[in-house]
Coordinates of N, CA, C and O in Angstrom, one line a residue:
M12 N 12.8 141.3 65.0 CA 13.0 142.0 63.7 C 14.4 142.6 63.6 O 15.1 142.4 62.7
L13 N 14.8 143.4 64.6 CA 16.1 144.1 64.6 C 17.2 143.1 65.0 O 18.3 143.1 64.5
N14 N 16.8 142.2 66.0 CA 17.8 141.3 66.5 C 17.8 139.9 65.9 O 16.7 139.5 65.3
N15 N 18.9 139.2 66.0 CA 18.9 137.8 65.5 C 17.9 136.9 66.3 O 17.6 137.2 67.5
T16 N 17.5 135.8 65.7 CA 16.7 134.8 66.4 C 17.5 133.5 66.1 O 18.4 133.4 65.3
P17 N 17.0 132.4 66.7 CA 17.7 131.1 66.5 C 17.6 130.6 65.0 O 18.3 129.8 64.6
T18 N 16.7 131.2 64.2 CA 16.5 130.8 62.8 C 16.9 131.8 61.8 O 17.0 131.4 60.6
R19 N 17.2 133.0 62.1 CA 17.5 134.0 61.1 C 18.3 135.2 61.7 O 18.3 135.3 62.9
Y20 N 19.0 135.9 60.8 CA 19.7 137.1 61.3 C 18.7 138.3 61.4 O 17.8 138.4 60.6
G21 N 19.0 139.2 62.3 CA 18.2 140.4 62.5 C 18.6 141.4 61.5 O 19.6 141.4 60.8
L22 N 17.7 142.4 61.3 CA 17.9 143.5 60.4 C 19.3 144.2 60.6 O 20.0 144.5 59.6
L23 N 19.7 144.4 61.8 CA 21.0 145.1 62.1 C 22.1 144.3 61.5 O 23.0 144.8 60.8
N24 N 22.2 143.0 61.8 CA 23.3 142.2 61.2 C 23.2 142.1 59.7 O 24.2 142.1 59.1
I25 N 22.0 142.0 59.2 CA 21.9 142.0 57.7 C 22.4 143.2 57.1 O 23.2 143.2 56.1
L26 N 22.0 144.4 57.6 CA 22.5 145.7 57.0 C 24.0 145.8 57.1 O 24.7 146.2 56.2
V27 N 24.5 145.5 58.3 CA 26.0 145.6 58.5 C 26.7 144.6 57.6 O 27.8 144.9 57.0
H28 N 26.2 143.4 57.4 CA 26.8 142.4 56.5 C 26.9 142.9 55.1 O 27.9 142.9 54.4
W29 N 25.7 143.4 54.5 CA 25.7 143.8 53.1 C 26.4 145.2 52.9 O 27.0 145.3 51.8
L30 N 26.4 146.1 53.9 CA 27.2 147.3 53.8 C 28.7 146.9 53.7 O 29.5 147.5 52.9
S31 N 29.1 146.0 54.5 CA 30.5 145.5 54.6 C 30.8 144.9 53.2 O 31.9 145.1 52.7
A32 N 30.0 144.0 52.7 CA 30.2 143.3 51.4 C 30.4 144.4 50.3 O 31.4 144.3 49.5
I33 N 29.5 145.3 50.2 CA 29.7 146.4 49.2 C 31.0 147.2 49.4 O 31.7 147.4 48.4
A34 N 31.3 147.5 50.6 CA 32.5 148.2 50.9 C 33.8 147.4 50.5 O 34.7 147.9 49.9
V35 N 33.8 146.2 50.9 CA 35.0 145.3 50.6 C 35.2 145.2 49.1 O 36.3 145.4 48.6
I36 N 34.1 144.9 48.4 CA 34.2 144.7 46.9 C 34.6 146.1 46.3 O 35.4 146.1 45.4
G37 N 33.9 147.1 46.7 CA 34.2 148.5 46.2 C 35.7 148.9 46.4 O 36.3 149.4 45.6
L38 N 36.1 148.7 47.7 CA 37.5 149.0 48.0 C 38.5 148.2 47.2 O 39.5 148.8 46.8
F39 N 38.2 146.9 47.0 CA 39.1 146.1 46.2 C 39.2 146.7 44.8 O 40.3 146.9 44.2
G40 N 38.0 146.9 44.2 CA 38.0 147.4 42.8 C 38.7 148.8 42.7 O 39.5 149.0 41.8
L41 N 38.4 149.7 43.6 CA 39.0 151.0 43.6 C 40.5 150.9 43.8 O 41.3 151.6 43.1
G42 N 41.0 150.1 44.8 CA 42.4 149.9 45.0 C 43.1 149.3 43.8 O 44.2 149.7 43.4
F43 N 42.5 148.3 43.2 CA 43.1 147.7 42.0 C 43.3 148.7 40.9 O 44.3 148.8 40.2
W44 N 42.3 149.6 40.7 CA 42.3 150.6 39.6 C 43.2 151.7 40.0 O 44.0 152.2 39.1
M45 N 43.2 152.2 41.2 CA 44.0 153.4 41.5 C 45.5 153.3 41.5 O 46.2 154.2 41.3
V46 N 46.0 152.0 41.7 CA 47.4 151.9 41.7 C 48.1 152.1 40.4 O 49.3 152.3 40.3
E47 N 47.2 152.1 39.3 CA 47.7 152.4 38.0 C 47.6 153.9 37.6 O 48.0 154.3 36.5
L48 N 47.1 154.7 38.4 CA 46.9 156.1 38.1 C 48.2 156.8 38.0 O 49.1 156.5 38.8
T49 N 48.3 157.8 37.2 CA 49.6 158.6 37.1 C 49.3 159.9 37.8 O 48.2 160.3 38.1
Y50 N 50.4 160.6 38.0 CA 50.4 161.9 38.7 C 49.4 162.9 38.0 O 48.8 163.7 38.6
Y51 N 49.3 162.7 36.7 CA 48.6 163.7 35.9 C 47.1 163.3 35.8 O 46.3 164.1 35.2
S52 N 46.7 162.2 36.4 CA 45.3 161.8 36.4 C 44.5 162.7 37.4 O 45.0 163.0 38.5
S53 N 43.3 163.1 37.0 CA 42.5 163.9 37.9 C 42.1 163.1 39.1 O 41.7 163.7 40.1
W54 N 42.2 161.8 39.1 CA 41.8 160.9 40.2 C 43.0 160.6 41.1 O 42.9 159.9 42.1
Y55 N 44.2 161.0 40.8 CA 45.4 160.7 41.5 C 45.3 160.9 43.0 O 45.8 160.1 43.8
K56 N 44.8 162.0 43.4 CA 44.6 162.3 44.9 C 43.2 161.8 45.4 O 43.1 161.3 46.5
T57 N 42.2 162.0 44.5 CA 40.8 161.8 45.0 C 40.6 160.3 45.3 O 40.0 159.9 46.3
A58 N 41.0 159.4 44.4 CA 40.8 158.0 44.5 C 41.4 157.4 45.9 O 40.7 156.8 46.6
P59 N 42.7 157.7 46.2 CA 43.2 157.3 47.5 C 42.5 157.9 48.7 O 42.3 157.2 49.7
D60 N 42.0 159.1 48.5 CA 41.3 159.7 49.7 C 40.0 159.0 49.9 O 39.6 158.8 51.1
I61 N 39.3 158.7 48.8 CA 38.0 157.9 49.0 C 38.3 156.5 49.5 O 37.6 156.0 50.4
H62 N 39.4 155.9 49.0 CA 39.8 154.5 49.5 C 40.1 154.5 51.0 O 39.6 153.7 51.7
K63 N 40.8 155.5 51.4 CA 41.2 155.6 52.9 C 39.9 155.9 53.7 O 39.7 155.3 54.8
S64 N 39.1 156.8 53.2 CA 37.9 157.2 54.0 C 37.0 156.0 54.2 O 36.5 155.7 55.3
V65 N 36.7 155.3 53.1 CA 35.8 154.2 53.1 C 36.4 153.1 54.0 O 35.7 152.4 54.7
G66 N 37.7 152.9 53.8 CA 38.4 151.9 54.6 C 38.3 152.1 56.1 O 38.1 151.2 56.9
V67 N 38.4 153.4 56.6 CA 38.3 153.7 58.0 C 36.9 153.4 58.5 O 36.7 152.9 59.5
I68 N 35.9 153.8 57.6 CA 34.5 153.5 58.0 C 34.3 152.0 58.1 O 33.6 151.6 59.0
L69 N 34.8 151.3 57.1 CA 34.7 149.8 57.2 C 35.4 149.2 58.4 O 34.9 148.3 59.0
L70 N 36.5 149.8 58.8 CA 37.1 149.4 60.1 C 36.1 149.5 61.3 O 35.9 148.5 62.0
F71 N 35.5 150.6 61.4 CA 34.5 150.8 62.4 C 33.3 149.9 62.3 O 32.9 149.3 63.3
L72 N 32.9 149.7 61.1 CA 31.8 148.8 60.8 C 32.2 147.3 61.2 O 31.4 146.6 61.7
T73 N 33.4 146.9 60.9 CA 33.9 145.6 61.2 C 34.0 145.4 62.7 O 33.6 144.3 63.2
L74 N 34.4 146.4 63.4 CA 34.5 146.3 64.9 C 33.1 146.2 65.4 O 32.9 145.4 66.4
I75 N 32.1 146.8 64.8 CA 30.7 146.7 65.2 C 30.2 145.2 65.0 O 29.6 144.6 65.8
R76 N 30.6 144.7 63.8 CA 30.3 143.3 63.4 C 30.9 142.3 64.4 O 30.2 141.4 64.8
V77 N 32.1 142.5 64.8 CA 32.8 141.6 65.7 C 32.1 141.7 67.1 O 31.8 140.7 67.7
F78 N 31.7 142.9 67.5 CA 31.0 143.1 68.8 C 29.6 142.4 68.7 O 29.2 141.7 69.6
L79 N 28.9 142.6 67.6 CA 27.6 142.0 67.5 C 27.7 140.5 67.5 O 26.9 139.8 68.1
R80 N 28.7 140.0 66.8 CA 28.9 138.5 66.7 C 29.2 137.9 68.1 O 28.8 136.8 68.4
A81 N 29.9 138.7 68.9 CA 30.2 138.2 70.3 C 29.1 138.4 71.3 O 29.1 137.7 72.3
T82 N 28.2 139.3 71.0 CA 27.2 139.6 72.0 C 25.7 139.3 71.7 O 24.9 139.5 72.5
T83 N 25.5 138.8 70.5 CA 24.1 138.5 70.1 C 23.9 137.0 69.8 O 24.9 136.3 69.6
V84 N 22.7 136.6 69.8 CA 22.3 135.3 69.5 C 22.7 135.0 68.0 O 22.5 135.8 67.2
K85 N 23.3 133.9 67.8 CA 23.6 133.5 66.4 C 22.6 132.5 66.0 O 22.2 131.6 66.8
P86 N 22.1 132.6 64.8 CA 21.1 131.6 64.3 C 21.8 130.2 64.4 O 23.0 130.0 64.1
N87 N 21.0 129.2 64.7 CA 21.5 127.8 64.8 C 21.9 127.3 63.4 O 21.3 127.7 62.4
P88 N 22.9 126.5 63.4 CA 23.3 125.9 62.1 C 22.1 125.1 61.5 O 21.3 124.6 62.3
I89 N 22.0 125.0 60.2 CA 21.0 124.3 59.6 C 21.2 122.8 59.7 O 22.4 122.4 59.5
S90 N 20.2 122.1 60.1 CA 20.4 120.7 60.5 C 20.9 119.8 59.3 O 21.6 118.8 59.6
T91 N 20.6 120.2 58.1 CA 21.1 119.4 57.0 C 22.5 119.6 56.6 O 23.0 118.9 55.7
H92 N 23.1 120.6 57.1 CA 24.5 120.9 56.8 C 25.4 119.8 57.4 O 25.3 119.4 58.5
K93 N 26.4 119.4 56.6 CA 27.3 118.4 57.0 C 28.4 119.0 57.9 O 28.6 120.2 57.9
T94 N 29.0 118.2 58.7 CA 30.0 118.7 59.7 C 31.1 119.5 59.0 O 31.5 120.5 59.4
W95 N 31.6 119.0 57.8 CA 32.7 119.7 57.1 C 32.2 121.1 56.6 O 33.0 122.0 56.6
E96 N 30.9 121.2 56.3 CA 30.4 122.5 55.8 C 30.3 123.4 57.0 O 30.7 124.6 56.8
K97 N 29.9 123.0 58.1 CA 29.8 123.9 59.3 C 31.2 124.3 59.7 O 31.4 125.5 59.9
S98 N 32.2 123.4 59.7 CA 33.6 123.8 60.1 C 34.2 124.7 59.0 O 34.9 125.6 59.4
S99 N 34.0 124.4 57.8 CA 34.5 125.3 56.7 C 33.9 126.7 56.8 O 34.6 127.7 56.7
A100 N 32.6 126.8 57.0 CA 32.0 128.1 57.1 C 32.5 128.9 58.3 O 32.8 130.1 58.2
H101 N 32.7 128.2 59.4 CA 33.2 128.8 60.6 C 34.6 129.4 60.3 O 35.0 130.5 60.7
L102 N 35.5 128.5 59.7 CA 36.8 129.0 59.4 C 36.9 130.1 58.4 O 37.6 131.1 58.6
V103 N 36.1 130.1 57.4 CA 36.0 131.1 56.4 C 35.6 132.4 57.0 O 36.1 133.5 56.8
H104 N 34.5 132.4 57.9 CA 34.1 133.6 58.6 C 35.2 134.2 59.4 O 35.4 135.4 59.4
K105 N 35.9 133.4 60.2 CA 37.0 133.9 61.0 C 38.0 134.5 60.2 O 38.5 135.6 60.5
L106 N 38.4 133.8 59.1 CA 39.5 134.4 58.2 C 39.0 135.7 57.6 O 39.8 136.6 57.4
L107 N 37.7 135.8 57.2 CA 37.2 137.1 56.6 C 37.4 138.2 57.6 O 37.9 139.3 57.3
Y108 N 37.1 138.0 58.9 CA 37.3 139.0 59.9 C 38.7 139.4 60.1 O 39.1 140.5 60.2
V109 N 39.6 138.3 60.3 CA 41.0 138.6 60.5 C 41.6 139.3 59.3 O 42.4 140.3 59.5
L110 N 41.3 138.9 58.1 CA 41.9 139.6 56.9 C 41.4 141.0 56.8 O 42.2 141.9 56.5
M111 N 40.1 141.2 57.0 CA 39.6 142.6 56.9 C 40.3 143.5 57.9 O 40.7 144.6 57.6
I112 N 40.4 143.1 59.2 CA 41.1 143.9 60.2 C 42.5 144.1 59.8 O 43.1 145.2 59.9
A113 N 43.2 143.0 59.4 CA 44.6 143.1 59.1 C 44.8 144.1 57.9 O 45.8 144.9 57.9
I114 N 44.0 144.0 56.9 CA 44.1 144.9 55.7 C 43.9 146.3 56.2 O 44.6 147.2 55.7
M115 N 42.9 146.6 57.0 CA 42.7 148.0 57.4 C 43.8 148.5 58.3 O 44.2 149.7 58.2
V116 N 44.3 147.7 59.2 CA 45.4 148.1 60.0 C 46.6 148.4 59.1 O 47.3 149.4 59.3
S117 N 46.9 147.5 58.2 CA 48.0 147.8 57.3 C 47.8 149.0 56.4 O 48.8 149.8 56.2
G118 N 46.6 149.3 56.0 CA 46.3 150.5 55.3 C 46.6 151.8 56.2 O 47.1 152.8 55.7
I119 N 46.2 151.7 57.5 CA 46.6 152.8 58.4 C 48.1 153.0 58.5 O 48.6 154.1 58.5
L120 N 48.8 151.8 58.6 CA 50.3 151.9 58.7 C 50.9 152.5 57.4 O 51.9 153.2 57.5
I121 N 50.3 152.2 56.3 CA 50.8 152.8 55.0 C 50.6 154.3 55.0 O 51.5 155.1 54.8
S122 N 49.3 154.7 55.3 CA 48.9 156.1 55.2 C 49.4 157.0 56.2 O 49.5 158.2 56.0
T123 N 49.8 156.5 57.4 CA 50.2 157.4 58.4 C 51.7 157.2 58.8 O 52.2 157.8 59.8
A124 N 52.4 156.5 58.0 CA 53.9 156.3 58.3 C 54.6 157.6 58.3 O 55.6 157.7 59.0
D125 N 54.2 158.6 57.6 CA 54.8 159.9 57.6 C 54.3 160.8 58.7 O 54.7 162.0 58.8
G126 N 53.5 160.3 59.6 CA 53.0 161.0 60.8 C 51.7 161.8 60.5 O 51.1 162.3 61.5
R127 N 51.3 161.9 59.3 CA 50.0 162.6 59.0 C 48.9 161.6 59.3 O 49.0 160.4 59.1
G128 N 47.7 162.2 59.7 CA 46.5 161.4 60.0 C 45.8 161.1 58.7 O 46.2 161.6 57.6
I129 N 44.7 160.4 58.8 CA 43.8 160.1 57.7 C 42.5 160.9 57.8 O 41.8 160.7 58.8
W130 N 42.3 161.8 56.9 CA 41.0 162.5 56.9 C 39.9 161.6 56.3 O 40.1 161.0 55.2
V131 N 38.9 161.3 57.1 CA 37.7 160.5 56.7 C 36.7 161.5 56.1 O 36.0 162.2 56.8
F132 N 36.7 161.6 54.7 CA 36.1 162.6 54.0 C 36.5 163.9 54.6 O 37.6 164.2 54.8
T133 N 35.5 164.8 55.1 CA 35.9 166.0 55.8 C 35.3 165.9 57.2 O 35.2 167.0 57.8
W134 N 34.9 164.8 57.6 CA 34.2 164.6 58.9 C 35.1 164.6 60.1 O 34.9 165.3 61.1
F135 N 36.2 163.9 60.1 CA 37.1 163.8 61.2 C 38.5 163.2 60.7 O 38.6 162.7 59.6
E136 N 39.5 163.4 61.5 CA 40.8 162.9 61.2 C 41.2 161.8 62.1 O 41.2 161.9 63.4
L137 N 41.6 160.6 61.5 CA 42.1 159.5 62.3 C 43.6 159.9 62.5 O 44.3 160.1 61.5
P138 N 44.1 160.0 63.8 CA 45.5 160.4 64.0 C 46.5 159.4 63.4 O 46.3 158.2 63.3
G139 N 47.6 160.0 62.9 CA 48.7 159.2 62.4 C 49.5 158.5 63.5 O 49.5 159.0 64.6
V140 N 50.0 157.4 63.1 CA 50.8 156.6 64.1 C 52.3 156.9 63.9 O 53.1 156.5 64.8
G141 N 52.7 157.4 62.8 CA 54.1 157.6 62.5 C 54.8 156.3 62.1 O 54.2 155.3 62.0
E142 N 56.1 156.4 61.8 CA 56.8 155.2 61.4 C 57.2 154.4 62.6 O 58.0 154.8 63.4
L143 N 56.6 153.2 62.7 CA 56.9 152.3 63.9 C 58.0 151.3 63.6 O 58.5 150.7 64.5
F144 N 58.3 151.1 62.3 CA 59.4 150.2 61.9 C 59.9 150.6 60.5 O 59.2 151.3 59.8
T145 N 61.1 150.2 60.2 CA 61.8 150.6 59.0 C 61.0 150.1 57.8 O 60.5 149.0 57.8
D146 N 60.9 151.0 56.8 CA 60.2 150.7 55.5 C 58.7 150.3 55.8 O 58.2 149.5 55.1
Q147 N 58.1 151.0 56.8 CA 56.8 150.6 57.2 C 55.8 150.8 56.0 O 55.0 149.8 55.8
A148 N 55.8 151.9 55.3 CA 54.8 152.1 54.2 C 55.0 151.0 53.1 O 54.0 150.4 52.6
D149 N 56.2 150.7 52.8 CA 56.5 149.7 51.7 C 56.1 148.3 52.2 O 55.4 147.5 51.5
L150 N 56.5 147.9 53.4 CA 56.2 146.5 53.9 C 54.7 146.4 54.2 O 54.1 145.4 53.8
A151 N 54.1 147.4 54.8 CA 52.6 147.3 55.0 C 51.9 147.3 53.7 O 50.8 146.7 53.5
G152 N 52.4 148.1 52.7 CA 51.8 148.1 51.4 C 51.8 146.7 50.7 O 50.8 146.3 50.1
L153 N 52.9 146.0 50.8 CA 53.0 144.7 50.2 C 52.0 143.7 50.9 O 51.3 143.0 50.2
F154 N 52.0 143.8 52.2 CA 51.1 143.0 53.0 C 49.6 143.3 52.6 O 48.8 142.4 52.4
H155 N 49.3 144.6 52.5 CA 48.0 145.1 52.2 C 47.5 144.5 50.8 O 46.4 144.0 50.7
Q156 N 48.4 144.5 49.9 CA 48.1 144.0 48.5 C 47.8 142.5 48.6 O 46.7 142.1 48.1
Y157 N 48.6 141.7 49.1 CA 48.4 140.3 49.1 C 47.3 139.9 50.0 O 46.6 138.9 49.7
A158 N 47.1 140.6 51.1 CA 46.0 140.3 52.0 C 44.7 140.6 51.3 O 43.7 139.9 51.4
A159 N 44.7 141.7 50.5 CA 43.4 142.0 49.8 C 43.1 141.0 48.7 O 41.9 140.6 48.5
Y160 N 44.1 140.4 48.0 CA 43.9 139.4 47.1 C 43.3 138.1 47.8 O 42.4 137.4 47.3
S161 N 43.9 137.8 49.0 CA 43.4 136.7 49.7 C 41.9 136.9 50.2 O 41.1 136.0 50.1
L162 N 41.7 138.1 50.6 CA 40.3 138.5 51.1 C 39.3 138.3 50.0 O 38.2 137.7 50.1
I163 N 39.6 138.9 48.8 CA 38.6 138.8 47.7 C 38.4 137.4 47.3 O 37.3 137.0 46.9
T164 N 39.5 136.5 47.4 CA 39.3 135.1 47.1 C 38.4 134.5 48.1 O 37.5 133.7 47.7
L165 N 38.5 134.8 49.3 CA 37.6 134.2 50.4 C 36.2 134.7 50.2 O 35.2 134.0 50.4
V166 N 36.0 136.0 49.8 CA 34.7 136.6 49.5 C 34.0 135.8 48.4 O 32.8 135.4 48.5
I167 N 34.8 135.4 47.4 CA 34.2 134.6 46.3 C 33.8 133.2 46.8 O 32.7 132.7 46.5
V168 N 34.7 132.6 47.6 CA 34.4 131.3 48.2 C 33.1 131.4 49.0 O 32.2 130.5 48.9
H169 N 33.0 132.4 49.8 CA 31.9 132.7 50.7 C 30.6 132.8 49.8 O 29.6 132.2 50.1
A170 N 30.6 133.6 48.8 CA 29.5 133.8 47.9 C 29.1 132.6 47.2 O 27.9 132.2 47.1
V171 N 30.1 131.8 46.7 CA 29.8 130.6 46.0 C 29.1 129.6 46.9 O 28.2 128.9 46.5
G172 N 29.6 129.5 48.1 CA 29.0 128.6 49.1 C 27.6 129.0 49.4 O 26.7 128.1 49.5
A173 N 27.3 130.3 49.6 CA 25.9 130.7 49.8 C 25.0 130.4 48.6 O 23.9 129.9 48.8
L174 N 25.5 130.6 47.4 CA 24.7 130.3 46.2 C 24.5 128.8 46.1 O 23.4 128.3 45.7
K175 N 25.5 128.0 46.4 CA 25.4 126.5 46.3 C 24.3 126.1 47.3 O 23.4 125.3 46.9
H176 N 24.3 126.6 48.5 CA 23.2 126.3 49.5 C 21.8 126.7 49.0 O 20.9 125.9 49.2
H177 N 21.8 127.8 48.3 CA 20.5 128.3 47.9 C 19.9 127.5 46.7 O 18.8 127.1 46.7
F178 N 20.8 127.4 45.6 CA 20.3 126.8 44.4 C 20.4 125.3 44.3 O 19.6 124.6 43.6
I179 N 21.4 124.7 44.9 CA 21.6 123.2 44.8 C 21.0 122.5 46.0 O 20.2 121.6 45.9
D180 N 21.4 123.0 47.3 CA 20.8 122.4 48.5 C 19.4 122.8 48.8 O 18.7 122.1 49.5
K181 N 19.0 124.0 48.2 CA 17.7 124.6 48.5 C 17.4 124.7 49.9 O 16.3 124.4 50.4
D182 N 18.4 125.2 50.7 CA 18.1 125.5 52.1 C 18.1 127.0 52.4 O 18.2 127.8 51.4
S183 N 18.0 127.4 53.6 CA 17.7 128.8 53.9 C 19.0 129.5 54.3 O 19.0 130.6 54.8
T184 N 20.2 129.0 54.0 CA 21.5 129.6 54.3 C 21.5 131.1 53.8 O 21.8 132.0 54.6
L185 N 21.2 131.3 52.5 CA 21.3 132.6 51.9 C 20.1 133.5 52.4 O 20.3 134.7 52.8
T186 N 18.9 133.0 52.4 CA 17.8 133.8 52.8 C 17.8 134.3 54.2 O 17.1 135.3 54.6
R187 N 18.5 133.6 55.1 CA 18.6 134.1 56.5 C 19.4 135.4 56.5 O 19.3 136.1 57.5
M188 N 20.2 135.7 55.5 CA 21.0 136.9 55.5 C 20.4 137.9 54.5 O 20.9 138.9 54.2
L189 N 19.2 137.6 54.1 CA 18.4 138.6 53.3 C 17.1 138.9 54.1 O 16.7 138.1 54.9
W190 N 16.5 140.0 53.8 CA 15.3 140.3 54.6 C 14.1 139.8 53.8 O 13.3 140.6 53.3
V191 N 14.1 138.5 53.6 CA 13.0 137.8 52.9 C 12.5 136.6 53.7 O 13.3 136.1 54.6
K192 N 11.3 136.2 53.4 CA 10.8 135.0 54.1 C 11.5 133.8 53.6 O 11.8 133.7 52.4
H193 N 11.9 132.9 54.5 CA 12.6 131.7 54.1 C 11.8 130.5 54.7 O 11.0 130.6 55.5
K194 N 12.3 129.3 54.2 CA 11.7 128.1 54.7 C 11.8 127.9 56.2 O 12.8 128.1 56.7

């Protein structure tokens, strides 16, 4: 129930997956919106603080996901999946993890270039790293932006693939990541 089996994901993996999905989509939307805020907006300071806090929490959640992926049983591939589908899914999953971690590291580099830490809500402070290279905040910011666009594109590809398997192929790809009974 809590752990994965050869035919489905366990509740822990399902919860971490969907919490991560909500956080990624929410962070993208918030980031897209907040870059247009002016100094006089009441959200000028609040939106970035929320973005940073949720981003740090997502980093920890992603590290847990990577740990779970490396240490738990993975459900077997569905036998009707073609070889190209299996390899594409594997590649997309790896790229999702790499991009998420790269985006969060670049976010830390942006936010702590001045030596200040990141307060995660009011719970704790992630220490600042300071400026490790010239124009760190600007270069990391540019990377952060384009990597976020790449990530959201892959998220869409991932979602479309899951929906294709569910509605067209009528297999259990999607339901294995939902807490519902599947074929």
